Protein backbone atom coordinates (compact mmCIF):
# COMPACT_ATOMS: atom_id res chain seq x y z
CA UNK A 1 0.00 0.00 0.00
CA UNK A 2 1.46 3.43 -0.91
CA UNK A 3 2.46 5.65 1.97
CA UNK A 4 0.15 8.60 2.72
CA UNK A 5 1.31 11.98 1.46
CA UNK A 6 1.80 13.22 5.03
CA UNK A 7 4.11 10.28 5.83
CA UNK A 8 6.13 10.84 2.66
CA UNK A 9 6.54 14.53 3.43
CA UNK A 10 7.60 13.69 6.98
CA UNK A 11 10.18 11.19 5.69
CA UNK A 12 11.56 13.70 3.20
CA UNK A 13 11.77 16.34 5.90
CA UNK A 14 13.61 13.95 8.23
CA UNK A 15 16.02 13.01 5.45
CA UNK A 16 16.73 16.64 4.65
CA UNK A 17 17.15 17.52 8.33
CA UNK A 18 19.57 14.64 9.00
CA UNK A 19 21.67 15.20 5.88
CA UNK A 20 21.79 18.98 6.22
CA UNK A 21 24.80 19.12 8.62
CA UNK A 22 26.80 16.87 6.29
CA UNK A 23 25.90 18.94 3.24
CA UNK A 24 26.89 22.15 5.04
CA UNK A 25 30.30 20.65 5.82
CA UNK A 26 30.70 19.53 2.21
CA UNK A 27 29.81 23.05 1.06
CA UNK A 28 32.37 24.53 3.48
CA UNK A 29 35.15 22.46 1.89
CA UNK A 30 34.35 24.09 -1.46
CA UNK A 31 35.71 27.33 0.00
CA UNK A 32 38.93 25.77 1.31
CA UNK A 33 41.38 24.14 -1.08
CA UNK A 34 43.71 22.58 1.47
CA UNK A 35 44.69 18.97 2.33
CA UNK A 36 43.33 19.46 5.87
CA UNK A 37 39.85 19.69 4.36
CA UNK A 38 40.09 15.89 4.23
CA UNK A 39 39.23 15.84 7.95
CA UNK A 40 36.07 17.87 7.32
CA UNK A 41 35.08 15.58 4.45
CA UNK A 42 35.45 12.48 6.61
CA UNK A 43 33.43 14.08 9.42
CA UNK A 44 30.71 14.86 6.89
CA UNK A 45 30.84 11.23 5.72
CA UNK A 46 30.33 10.03 9.30
CA UNK A 47 27.31 12.32 9.71
CA UNK A 48 25.89 11.10 6.40
CA UNK A 49 26.33 7.46 7.43
CA UNK A 50 24.47 8.19 10.68
CA UNK A 51 21.68 9.85 8.71
CA UNK A 52 21.37 6.91 6.31
CA UNK A 53 21.18 4.37 9.13
CA UNK A 54 18.53 6.36 10.98
CA UNK A 55 16.48 6.73 7.82
CA UNK A 56 16.45 2.98 7.17
CA UNK A 57 15.26 2.31 10.73
CA UNK A 58 18.31 2.01 12.99
CA UNK A 59 17.58 4.56 15.70
CA UNK A 60 19.53 3.08 18.61
CA UNK A 61 20.13 6.42 20.31
CA UNK A 62 17.59 8.90 21.67
CA UNK A 63 18.67 11.76 19.39
CA UNK A 64 20.46 12.20 16.10
CA UNK A 65 23.21 14.22 17.79
CA UNK A 66 23.90 11.36 20.22
CA UNK A 67 24.01 8.91 17.31
CA UNK A 68 26.64 11.07 15.61
CA UNK A 69 28.65 11.42 18.82
CA UNK A 70 28.71 7.67 19.59
CA UNK A 71 28.12 5.61 16.48
CA UNK A 72 29.31 8.20 13.98
CA UNK A 73 32.56 8.64 15.89
CA UNK A 74 33.37 4.92 15.67
CA UNK A 75 32.70 5.00 11.93
CA UNK A 76 34.83 8.15 11.55
CA UNK A 77 37.80 6.39 13.17
CA UNK A 78 37.50 3.34 10.93
CA UNK A 79 36.97 5.40 7.77
CA UNK A 80 39.94 7.62 8.64
CA UNK A 81 42.20 4.61 9.11
CA UNK A 82 41.04 3.08 5.83
CA UNK A 83 41.47 6.39 3.98
CA UNK A 84 45.03 6.68 5.29
CA UNK A 85 45.70 3.11 4.14
CA UNK A 86 44.33 3.91 0.67
CA UNK A 87 46.43 7.08 0.50
CA UNK A 88 49.61 5.13 1.27
CA UNK A 89 48.71 2.56 -1.39
CA UNK A 90 47.96 5.10 -4.11
CA UNK A 91 50.56 7.80 -3.54
CA UNK A 92 53.33 6.06 -5.49
CA UNK A 93 51.28 4.82 -8.49
CA UNK A 94 49.42 8.16 -8.76
CA UNK A 95 52.67 10.15 -8.77
CA UNK A 96 54.20 7.83 -11.38
CA UNK A 97 51.12 8.00 -13.60
CA UNK A 98 50.98 11.81 -13.41
CA UNK A 99 54.66 12.02 -14.41
CA UNK A 100 54.66 10.07 -17.67
CA UNK A 101 51.31 8.30 -18.09
CA UNK A 102 53.02 4.99 -18.88
CA UNK A 103 51.08 1.74 -19.09
CA UNK A 104 53.05 0.12 -16.22
CA UNK A 105 52.04 3.04 -13.99
CA UNK A 106 48.37 2.58 -14.92
CA UNK A 107 48.62 -1.16 -14.23
CA UNK A 108 50.29 -0.50 -10.88
CA UNK A 109 47.52 1.96 -9.95
CA UNK A 110 44.87 -0.60 -10.91
CA UNK A 111 46.61 -3.22 -8.78
CA UNK A 112 46.77 -0.83 -5.82
CA UNK A 113 43.02 -0.16 -6.12
CA UNK A 114 42.34 -3.91 -6.18
CA UNK A 115 44.46 -4.37 -3.06
CA UNK A 116 42.53 -1.56 -1.35
CA UNK A 117 39.26 -3.45 -1.94
CA UNK A 118 40.59 -6.91 -1.12
CA UNK A 119 42.11 -5.62 2.12
CA UNK A 120 38.53 -5.31 3.40
CA UNK A 121 37.89 -9.04 2.92
CA UNK A 122 37.55 -9.82 6.64
CA UNK A 123 36.70 -6.44 8.16
CA UNK A 124 34.20 -4.69 5.88
CA UNK A 125 31.15 -5.28 8.18
CA UNK A 126 32.93 -3.45 11.01
CA UNK A 127 32.28 -0.10 9.30
CA UNK A 128 28.50 -0.47 9.68
CA UNK A 129 28.26 -2.67 12.78
CA UNK A 130 28.39 0.27 15.24
CA UNK A 131 25.11 1.45 13.68
CA UNK A 132 23.21 -1.84 13.23
CA UNK A 133 24.59 -4.04 16.04
CA UNK A 134 23.95 -2.70 19.51
CA UNK A 135 26.19 -5.29 21.21
CA UNK A 136 29.18 -3.45 19.76
CA UNK A 137 28.94 -1.07 22.72
CA UNK A 138 29.80 -2.08 26.30
CA UNK A 139 27.35 -1.82 29.14
CA UNK A 140 27.39 1.25 31.33
CA UNK A 141 28.90 -0.70 34.24
CA UNK A 142 31.86 -1.95 32.19
CA UNK A 143 35.18 -0.22 32.66
CA UNK A 144 37.44 1.13 29.94
CA UNK A 145 36.97 3.24 26.84
CA UNK A 146 33.62 2.68 25.13
CA UNK A 147 35.11 3.74 21.79
CA UNK A 148 37.96 1.23 22.00
CA UNK A 149 35.54 -1.49 23.05
CA UNK A 150 33.16 -0.67 20.21
CA UNK A 151 35.95 -0.78 17.63
CA UNK A 152 37.41 -4.01 19.03
CA UNK A 153 34.03 -5.77 19.21
CA UNK A 154 33.01 -4.61 15.74
CA UNK A 155 36.24 -5.86 14.19
CA UNK A 156 36.01 -9.19 16.05
CA UNK A 157 32.39 -9.77 15.03
CA UNK A 158 33.15 -8.72 11.45
CA UNK A 159 35.90 -11.35 11.35
CA UNK A 160 33.42 -13.92 12.69
CA UNK A 161 30.80 -13.06 10.06
CA UNK A 162 33.23 -13.25 7.15
CA UNK A 163 34.96 -16.37 8.46
CA UNK A 164 31.81 -18.40 9.10
CA UNK A 165 29.97 -17.42 5.90
CA UNK A 166 30.99 -16.90 2.29
CA UNK A 167 29.93 -13.26 2.08
CA UNK A 168 32.61 -11.36 0.22
CA UNK A 169 31.55 -11.55 -3.43
CA UNK A 170 27.84 -11.06 -2.75
CA UNK A 171 28.12 -8.70 0.20
CA UNK A 172 31.69 -7.58 0.83
CA UNK A 173 32.62 -6.64 -2.73
CA UNK A 174 29.85 -4.02 -3.15
CA UNK A 175 30.61 -2.70 0.34
CA UNK A 176 34.33 -2.61 -0.48
CA UNK A 177 33.76 -0.63 -3.66
CA UNK A 178 31.52 1.76 -1.72
CA UNK A 179 34.21 2.36 0.88
CA UNK A 180 36.85 2.78 -1.82
CA UNK A 181 34.70 5.41 -3.55
CA UNK A 182 34.28 7.28 -0.28
CA UNK A 183 38.00 7.19 0.54
CA UNK A 184 39.34 8.05 -2.91
CA UNK A 185 36.68 10.71 -3.42
CA UNK A 186 37.62 12.40 -0.15
CA UNK A 187 41.33 12.25 -1.00
CA UNK A 188 40.78 13.72 -4.46
CA UNK A 189 38.48 16.50 -3.20
CA UNK A 190 41.02 17.41 -0.51
CA UNK A 191 43.53 18.10 -3.27
CA UNK A 192 45.80 15.18 -2.43
CA UNK A 193 47.42 14.07 -5.68
CA UNK A 194 46.20 17.14 -7.65
CA UNK A 195 43.62 14.99 -9.43
CA UNK A 196 40.83 17.60 -9.37
CA UNK A 197 41.85 21.11 -10.36
CA UNK A 198 40.08 24.24 -11.53
CA UNK A 199 36.33 24.24 -12.15
CA UNK A 200 36.12 20.45 -11.96
CA UNK A 201 36.41 20.37 -8.18
CA UNK A 202 33.07 22.10 -7.31
CA UNK A 203 31.20 19.83 -9.73
CA UNK A 204 32.91 16.74 -8.35
CA UNK A 205 32.20 17.89 -4.79
CA UNK A 206 28.49 18.30 -5.56
CA UNK A 207 28.34 14.85 -7.16
CA UNK A 208 30.19 13.34 -4.21
CA UNK A 209 27.95 14.95 -1.60
CA UNK A 210 24.59 14.43 -3.30
CA UNK A 211 25.07 11.11 -5.10
CA UNK A 212 28.14 9.12 -4.06
CA UNK A 213 27.92 9.59 -0.29
CA UNK A 214 24.22 8.64 0.20
CA UNK A 215 24.38 5.73 -2.27
CA UNK A 216 27.66 4.32 -0.94
CA UNK A 217 26.52 4.47 2.67
CA UNK A 218 23.18 2.87 1.80
CA UNK A 219 24.99 -0.01 0.10
CA UNK A 220 27.31 -0.41 3.09
CA UNK A 221 24.47 -0.44 5.64
CA UNK A 222 22.28 -2.84 3.63
CA UNK A 223 25.13 -5.29 2.96
CA UNK A 224 26.04 -5.38 6.64
CA UNK A 225 22.40 -5.91 7.62
CA UNK A 226 22.10 -8.81 5.17
CA UNK A 227 25.26 -10.35 6.62
CA UNK A 228 23.72 -10.19 10.10
CA UNK A 229 20.53 -11.80 8.82
CA UNK A 230 22.54 -14.57 7.12
CA UNK A 231 24.37 -15.25 10.39
CA UNK A 232 21.07 -15.34 12.32
CA UNK A 233 19.56 -17.79 9.82
CA UNK A 234 22.62 -20.05 10.07
CA UNK A 235 22.43 -19.98 13.87
CA UNK A 236 18.74 -20.94 13.78
CA UNK A 237 19.46 -23.82 11.38
CA UNK A 238 22.29 -25.08 13.59
CA UNK A 239 20.05 -24.93 16.67
CA UNK A 240 17.26 -26.77 14.84
CA UNK A 241 19.67 -29.49 13.64
CA UNK A 242 21.05 -29.92 17.15
CA UNK A 243 17.53 -30.23 18.55
CA UNK A 244 16.61 -32.85 15.94
CA UNK A 245 19.79 -34.83 16.67
CA UNK A 246 19.17 -34.69 20.42
CA UNK A 247 15.57 -35.83 19.97
CA UNK A 248 16.68 -38.73 17.75
CA UNK A 249 19.26 -39.78 20.35
CA UNK A 250 16.66 -39.70 23.10
CA UNK A 251 14.23 -41.76 21.02
CA UNK A 252 16.96 -44.28 20.22
CA UNK A 253 17.95 -44.56 23.86
CA UNK A 254 14.32 -45.08 24.82
CA UNK A 255 14.06 -47.87 22.23
CA UNK A 256 16.52 -50.04 24.19
CA UNK A 257 14.66 -52.23 26.70
CA UNK A 258 15.32 -51.26 30.32
CA UNK A 259 16.27 -54.80 31.37
CA UNK A 260 18.67 -55.58 28.52
CA UNK A 261 21.80 -57.45 29.57
CA UNK A 262 25.46 -56.63 29.03
CA UNK A 263 25.87 -59.17 26.22
CA UNK A 264 22.90 -57.78 24.33
CA UNK A 265 24.24 -54.24 24.78
CA UNK A 266 27.63 -55.29 23.39
CA UNK A 267 25.99 -56.97 20.41
CA UNK A 268 23.83 -53.88 19.81
CA UNK A 269 26.95 -51.69 19.90
CA UNK A 270 28.74 -53.88 17.34
CA UNK A 271 25.76 -53.99 14.98
CA UNK A 272 25.18 -50.23 15.30
CA UNK A 273 28.84 -49.52 14.56
CA UNK A 274 28.79 -51.74 11.48
CA UNK A 275 25.64 -50.12 10.09
CA UNK A 276 26.73 -46.54 11.00
CA UNK A 277 23.81 -46.01 13.40
CA UNK A 278 25.60 -43.45 15.52
CA UNK A 279 22.74 -42.58 17.86
CA UNK A 280 22.05 -46.25 18.62
CA UNK A 281 25.76 -46.89 19.30
CA UNK A 282 25.90 -43.92 21.66
CA UNK A 283 22.78 -45.10 23.43
CA UNK A 284 24.32 -48.55 23.94
CA UNK A 285 27.48 -46.96 25.33
CA UNK A 286 25.46 -44.86 27.74
CA UNK A 287 23.71 -48.00 28.96
CA UNK A 288 27.05 -49.67 29.72
CA UNK A 289 28.21 -51.43 26.53
CA UNK A 290 31.92 -52.17 26.33
CA UNK A 291 33.59 -49.93 23.67
CA UNK A 292 36.44 -52.48 23.34
CA UNK A 293 34.22 -55.50 22.83
CA UNK A 294 35.23 -57.78 19.94
CA UNK A 295 32.96 -60.07 17.89
CA UNK A 296 32.76 -63.77 18.58
CA UNK A 297 35.37 -65.95 16.88
CA UNK A 298 32.87 -67.45 14.46
CA UNK A 299 31.85 -64.09 12.91
CA UNK A 300 33.42 -62.95 9.67
CA UNK A 301 33.83 -59.28 10.67
CA UNK A 302 36.35 -59.32 13.54
CA UNK A 303 36.61 -55.50 13.92
CA UNK A 304 35.93 -54.04 17.33
CA UNK A 305 33.38 -51.30 17.85
CSV table of C-alpha atoms in Angstrom, one decimal:
chain,number,residue,atom,x,y,z
A,1,UNK,CA,0.0,0.0,0.0
A,2,UNK,CA,1.5,3.4,-0.9
A,3,UNK,CA,2.5,5.6,2.0
A,4,UNK,CA,0.1,8.6,2.7
A,5,UNK,CA,1.3,12.0,1.5
A,6,UNK,CA,1.8,13.2,5.0
A,7,UNK,CA,4.1,10.3,5.8
A,8,UNK,CA,6.1,10.8,2.7
A,9,UNK,CA,6.5,14.5,3.4
A,10,UNK,CA,7.6,13.7,7.0
A,11,UNK,CA,10.2,11.2,5.7
A,12,UNK,CA,11.6,13.7,3.2
A,13,UNK,CA,11.8,16.3,5.9
A,14,UNK,CA,13.6,13.9,8.2
A,15,UNK,CA,16.0,13.0,5.4
A,16,UNK,CA,16.7,16.6,4.6
A,17,UNK,CA,17.2,17.5,8.3
A,18,UNK,CA,19.6,14.6,9.0
A,19,UNK,CA,21.7,15.2,5.9
A,20,UNK,CA,21.8,19.0,6.2
A,21,UNK,CA,24.8,19.1,8.6
A,22,UNK,CA,26.8,16.9,6.3
A,23,UNK,CA,25.9,18.9,3.2
A,24,UNK,CA,26.9,22.1,5.0
A,25,UNK,CA,30.3,20.7,5.8
A,26,UNK,CA,30.7,19.5,2.2
A,27,UNK,CA,29.8,23.1,1.1
A,28,UNK,CA,32.4,24.5,3.5
A,29,UNK,CA,35.1,22.5,1.9
A,30,UNK,CA,34.4,24.1,-1.5
A,31,UNK,CA,35.7,27.3,0.0
A,32,UNK,CA,38.9,25.8,1.3
A,33,UNK,CA,41.4,24.1,-1.1
A,34,UNK,CA,43.7,22.6,1.5
A,35,UNK,CA,44.7,19.0,2.3
A,36,UNK,CA,43.3,19.5,5.9
A,37,UNK,CA,39.8,19.7,4.4
A,38,UNK,CA,40.1,15.9,4.2
A,39,UNK,CA,39.2,15.8,7.9
A,40,UNK,CA,36.1,17.9,7.3
A,41,UNK,CA,35.1,15.6,4.4
A,42,UNK,CA,35.5,12.5,6.6
A,43,UNK,CA,33.4,14.1,9.4
A,44,UNK,CA,30.7,14.9,6.9
A,45,UNK,CA,30.8,11.2,5.7
A,46,UNK,CA,30.3,10.0,9.3
A,47,UNK,CA,27.3,12.3,9.7
A,48,UNK,CA,25.9,11.1,6.4
A,49,UNK,CA,26.3,7.5,7.4
A,50,UNK,CA,24.5,8.2,10.7
A,51,UNK,CA,21.7,9.9,8.7
A,52,UNK,CA,21.4,6.9,6.3
A,53,UNK,CA,21.2,4.4,9.1
A,54,UNK,CA,18.5,6.4,11.0
A,55,UNK,CA,16.5,6.7,7.8
A,56,UNK,CA,16.4,3.0,7.2
A,57,UNK,CA,15.3,2.3,10.7
A,58,UNK,CA,18.3,2.0,13.0
A,59,UNK,CA,17.6,4.6,15.7
A,60,UNK,CA,19.5,3.1,18.6
A,61,UNK,CA,20.1,6.4,20.3
A,62,UNK,CA,17.6,8.9,21.7
A,63,UNK,CA,18.7,11.8,19.4
A,64,UNK,CA,20.5,12.2,16.1
A,65,UNK,CA,23.2,14.2,17.8
A,66,UNK,CA,23.9,11.4,20.2
A,67,UNK,CA,24.0,8.9,17.3
A,68,UNK,CA,26.6,11.1,15.6
A,69,UNK,CA,28.7,11.4,18.8
A,70,UNK,CA,28.7,7.7,19.6
A,71,UNK,CA,28.1,5.6,16.5
A,72,UNK,CA,29.3,8.2,14.0
A,73,UNK,CA,32.6,8.6,15.9
A,74,UNK,CA,33.4,4.9,15.7
A,75,UNK,CA,32.7,5.0,11.9
A,76,UNK,CA,34.8,8.1,11.5
A,77,UNK,CA,37.8,6.4,13.2
A,78,UNK,CA,37.5,3.3,10.9
A,79,UNK,CA,37.0,5.4,7.8
A,80,UNK,CA,39.9,7.6,8.6
A,81,UNK,CA,42.2,4.6,9.1
A,82,UNK,CA,41.0,3.1,5.8
A,83,UNK,CA,41.5,6.4,4.0
A,84,UNK,CA,45.0,6.7,5.3
A,85,UNK,CA,45.7,3.1,4.1
A,86,UNK,CA,44.3,3.9,0.7
A,87,UNK,CA,46.4,7.1,0.5
A,88,UNK,CA,49.6,5.1,1.3
A,89,UNK,CA,48.7,2.6,-1.4
A,90,UNK,CA,48.0,5.1,-4.1
A,91,UNK,CA,50.6,7.8,-3.5
A,92,UNK,CA,53.3,6.1,-5.5
A,93,UNK,CA,51.3,4.8,-8.5
A,94,UNK,CA,49.4,8.2,-8.8
A,95,UNK,CA,52.7,10.1,-8.8
A,96,UNK,CA,54.2,7.8,-11.4
A,97,UNK,CA,51.1,8.0,-13.6
A,98,UNK,CA,51.0,11.8,-13.4
A,99,UNK,CA,54.7,12.0,-14.4
A,100,UNK,CA,54.7,10.1,-17.7
A,101,UNK,CA,51.3,8.3,-18.1
A,102,UNK,CA,53.0,5.0,-18.9
A,103,UNK,CA,51.1,1.7,-19.1
A,104,UNK,CA,53.1,0.1,-16.2
A,105,UNK,CA,52.0,3.0,-14.0
A,106,UNK,CA,48.4,2.6,-14.9
A,107,UNK,CA,48.6,-1.2,-14.2
A,108,UNK,CA,50.3,-0.5,-10.9
A,109,UNK,CA,47.5,2.0,-10.0
A,110,UNK,CA,44.9,-0.6,-10.9
A,111,UNK,CA,46.6,-3.2,-8.8
A,112,UNK,CA,46.8,-0.8,-5.8
A,113,UNK,CA,43.0,-0.2,-6.1
A,114,UNK,CA,42.3,-3.9,-6.2
A,115,UNK,CA,44.5,-4.4,-3.1
A,116,UNK,CA,42.5,-1.6,-1.4
A,117,UNK,CA,39.3,-3.4,-1.9
A,118,UNK,CA,40.6,-6.9,-1.1
A,119,UNK,CA,42.1,-5.6,2.1
A,120,UNK,CA,38.5,-5.3,3.4
A,121,UNK,CA,37.9,-9.0,2.9
A,122,UNK,CA,37.6,-9.8,6.6
A,123,UNK,CA,36.7,-6.4,8.2
A,124,UNK,CA,34.2,-4.7,5.9
A,125,UNK,CA,31.1,-5.3,8.2
A,126,UNK,CA,32.9,-3.5,11.0
A,127,UNK,CA,32.3,-0.1,9.3
A,128,UNK,CA,28.5,-0.5,9.7
A,129,UNK,CA,28.3,-2.7,12.8
A,130,UNK,CA,28.4,0.3,15.2
A,131,UNK,CA,25.1,1.5,13.7
A,132,UNK,CA,23.2,-1.8,13.2
A,133,UNK,CA,24.6,-4.0,16.0
A,134,UNK,CA,23.9,-2.7,19.5
A,135,UNK,CA,26.2,-5.3,21.2
A,136,UNK,CA,29.2,-3.5,19.8
A,137,UNK,CA,28.9,-1.1,22.7
A,138,UNK,CA,29.8,-2.1,26.3
A,139,UNK,CA,27.3,-1.8,29.1
A,140,UNK,CA,27.4,1.2,31.3
A,141,UNK,CA,28.9,-0.7,34.2
A,142,UNK,CA,31.9,-2.0,32.2
A,143,UNK,CA,35.2,-0.2,32.7
A,144,UNK,CA,37.4,1.1,29.9
A,145,UNK,CA,37.0,3.2,26.8
A,146,UNK,CA,33.6,2.7,25.1
A,147,UNK,CA,35.1,3.7,21.8
A,148,UNK,CA,38.0,1.2,22.0
A,149,UNK,CA,35.5,-1.5,23.1
A,150,UNK,CA,33.2,-0.7,20.2
A,151,UNK,CA,36.0,-0.8,17.6
A,152,UNK,CA,37.4,-4.0,19.0
A,153,UNK,CA,34.0,-5.8,19.2
A,154,UNK,CA,33.0,-4.6,15.7
A,155,UNK,CA,36.2,-5.9,14.2
A,156,UNK,CA,36.0,-9.2,16.0
A,157,UNK,CA,32.4,-9.8,15.0
A,158,UNK,CA,33.2,-8.7,11.5
A,159,UNK,CA,35.9,-11.4,11.3
A,160,UNK,CA,33.4,-13.9,12.7
A,161,UNK,CA,30.8,-13.1,10.1
A,162,UNK,CA,33.2,-13.2,7.2
A,163,UNK,CA,35.0,-16.4,8.5
A,164,UNK,CA,31.8,-18.4,9.1
A,165,UNK,CA,30.0,-17.4,5.9
A,166,UNK,CA,31.0,-16.9,2.3
A,167,UNK,CA,29.9,-13.3,2.1
A,168,UNK,CA,32.6,-11.4,0.2
A,169,UNK,CA,31.5,-11.5,-3.4
A,170,UNK,CA,27.8,-11.1,-2.7
A,171,UNK,CA,28.1,-8.7,0.2
A,172,UNK,CA,31.7,-7.6,0.8
A,173,UNK,CA,32.6,-6.6,-2.7
A,174,UNK,CA,29.9,-4.0,-3.2
A,175,UNK,CA,30.6,-2.7,0.3
A,176,UNK,CA,34.3,-2.6,-0.5
A,177,UNK,CA,33.8,-0.6,-3.7
A,178,UNK,CA,31.5,1.8,-1.7
A,179,UNK,CA,34.2,2.4,0.9
A,180,UNK,CA,36.9,2.8,-1.8
A,181,UNK,CA,34.7,5.4,-3.6
A,182,UNK,CA,34.3,7.3,-0.3
A,183,UNK,CA,38.0,7.2,0.5
A,184,UNK,CA,39.3,8.1,-2.9
A,185,UNK,CA,36.7,10.7,-3.4
A,186,UNK,CA,37.6,12.4,-0.1
A,187,UNK,CA,41.3,12.2,-1.0
A,188,UNK,CA,40.8,13.7,-4.5
A,189,UNK,CA,38.5,16.5,-3.2
A,190,UNK,CA,41.0,17.4,-0.5
A,191,UNK,CA,43.5,18.1,-3.3
A,192,UNK,CA,45.8,15.2,-2.4
A,193,UNK,CA,47.4,14.1,-5.7
A,194,UNK,CA,46.2,17.1,-7.7
A,195,UNK,CA,43.6,15.0,-9.4
A,196,UNK,CA,40.8,17.6,-9.4
A,197,UNK,CA,41.9,21.1,-10.4
A,198,UNK,CA,40.1,24.2,-11.5
A,199,UNK,CA,36.3,24.2,-12.1
A,200,UNK,CA,36.1,20.5,-12.0
A,201,UNK,CA,36.4,20.4,-8.2
A,202,UNK,CA,33.1,22.1,-7.3
A,203,UNK,CA,31.2,19.8,-9.7
A,204,UNK,CA,32.9,16.7,-8.4
A,205,UNK,CA,32.2,17.9,-4.8
A,206,UNK,CA,28.5,18.3,-5.6
A,207,UNK,CA,28.3,14.9,-7.2
A,208,UNK,CA,30.2,13.3,-4.2
A,209,UNK,CA,27.9,15.0,-1.6
A,210,UNK,CA,24.6,14.4,-3.3
A,211,UNK,CA,25.1,11.1,-5.1
A,212,UNK,CA,28.1,9.1,-4.1
A,213,UNK,CA,27.9,9.6,-0.3
A,214,UNK,CA,24.2,8.6,0.2
A,215,UNK,CA,24.4,5.7,-2.3
A,216,UNK,CA,27.7,4.3,-0.9
A,217,UNK,CA,26.5,4.5,2.7
A,218,UNK,CA,23.2,2.9,1.8
A,219,UNK,CA,25.0,0.0,0.1
A,220,UNK,CA,27.3,-0.4,3.1
A,221,UNK,CA,24.5,-0.4,5.6
A,222,UNK,CA,22.3,-2.8,3.6
A,223,UNK,CA,25.1,-5.3,3.0
A,224,UNK,CA,26.0,-5.4,6.6
A,225,UNK,CA,22.4,-5.9,7.6
A,226,UNK,CA,22.1,-8.8,5.2
A,227,UNK,CA,25.3,-10.3,6.6
A,228,UNK,CA,23.7,-10.2,10.1
A,229,UNK,CA,20.5,-11.8,8.8
A,230,UNK,CA,22.5,-14.6,7.1
A,231,UNK,CA,24.4,-15.3,10.4
A,232,UNK,CA,21.1,-15.3,12.3
A,233,UNK,CA,19.6,-17.8,9.8
A,234,UNK,CA,22.6,-20.0,10.1
A,235,UNK,CA,22.4,-20.0,13.9
A,236,UNK,CA,18.7,-20.9,13.8
A,237,UNK,CA,19.5,-23.8,11.4
A,238,UNK,CA,22.3,-25.1,13.6
A,239,UNK,CA,20.1,-24.9,16.7
A,240,UNK,CA,17.3,-26.8,14.8
A,241,UNK,CA,19.7,-29.5,13.6
A,242,UNK,CA,21.1,-29.9,17.1
A,243,UNK,CA,17.5,-30.2,18.6
A,244,UNK,CA,16.6,-32.9,15.9
A,245,UNK,CA,19.8,-34.8,16.7
A,246,UNK,CA,19.2,-34.7,20.4
A,247,UNK,CA,15.6,-35.8,20.0
A,248,UNK,CA,16.7,-38.7,17.8
A,249,UNK,CA,19.3,-39.8,20.3
A,250,UNK,CA,16.7,-39.7,23.1
A,251,UNK,CA,14.2,-41.8,21.0
A,252,UNK,CA,17.0,-44.3,20.2
A,253,UNK,CA,18.0,-44.6,23.9
A,254,UNK,CA,14.3,-45.1,24.8
A,255,UNK,CA,14.1,-47.9,22.2
A,256,UNK,CA,16.5,-50.0,24.2
A,257,UNK,CA,14.7,-52.2,26.7
A,258,UNK,CA,15.3,-51.3,30.3
A,259,UNK,CA,16.3,-54.8,31.4
A,260,UNK,CA,18.7,-55.6,28.5
A,261,UNK,CA,21.8,-57.5,29.6
A,262,UNK,CA,25.5,-56.6,29.0
A,263,UNK,CA,25.9,-59.2,26.2
A,264,UNK,CA,22.9,-57.8,24.3
A,265,UNK,CA,24.2,-54.2,24.8
A,266,UNK,CA,27.6,-55.3,23.4
A,267,UNK,CA,26.0,-57.0,20.4
A,268,UNK,CA,23.8,-53.9,19.8
A,269,UNK,CA,26.9,-51.7,19.9
A,270,UNK,CA,28.7,-53.9,17.3
A,271,UNK,CA,25.8,-54.0,15.0
A,272,UNK,CA,25.2,-50.2,15.3
A,273,UNK,CA,28.8,-49.5,14.6
A,274,UNK,CA,28.8,-51.7,11.5
A,275,UNK,CA,25.6,-50.1,10.1
A,276,UNK,CA,26.7,-46.5,11.0
A,277,UNK,CA,23.8,-46.0,13.4
A,278,UNK,CA,25.6,-43.4,15.5
A,279,UNK,CA,22.7,-42.6,17.9
A,280,UNK,CA,22.1,-46.3,18.6
A,281,UNK,CA,25.8,-46.9,19.3
A,282,UNK,CA,25.9,-43.9,21.7
A,283,UNK,CA,22.8,-45.1,23.4
A,284,UNK,CA,24.3,-48.5,23.9
A,285,UNK,CA,27.5,-47.0,25.3
A,286,UNK,CA,25.5,-44.9,27.7
A,287,UNK,CA,23.7,-48.0,29.0
A,288,UNK,CA,27.1,-49.7,29.7
A,289,UNK,CA,28.2,-51.4,26.5
A,290,UNK,CA,31.9,-52.2,26.3
A,291,UNK,CA,33.6,-49.9,23.7
A,292,UNK,CA,36.4,-52.5,23.3
A,293,UNK,CA,34.2,-55.5,22.8
A,294,UNK,CA,35.2,-57.8,19.9
A,295,UNK,CA,33.0,-60.1,17.9
A,296,UNK,CA,32.8,-63.8,18.6
A,297,UNK,CA,35.4,-65.9,16.9
A,298,UNK,CA,32.9,-67.4,14.5
A,299,UNK,CA,31.8,-64.1,12.9
A,300,UNK,CA,33.4,-63.0,9.7
A,301,UNK,CA,33.8,-59.3,10.7
A,302,UNK,CA,36.3,-59.3,13.5
A,303,UNK,CA,36.6,-55.5,13.9
A,304,UNK,CA,35.9,-54.0,17.3
A,305,UNK,CA,33.4,-51.3,17.8
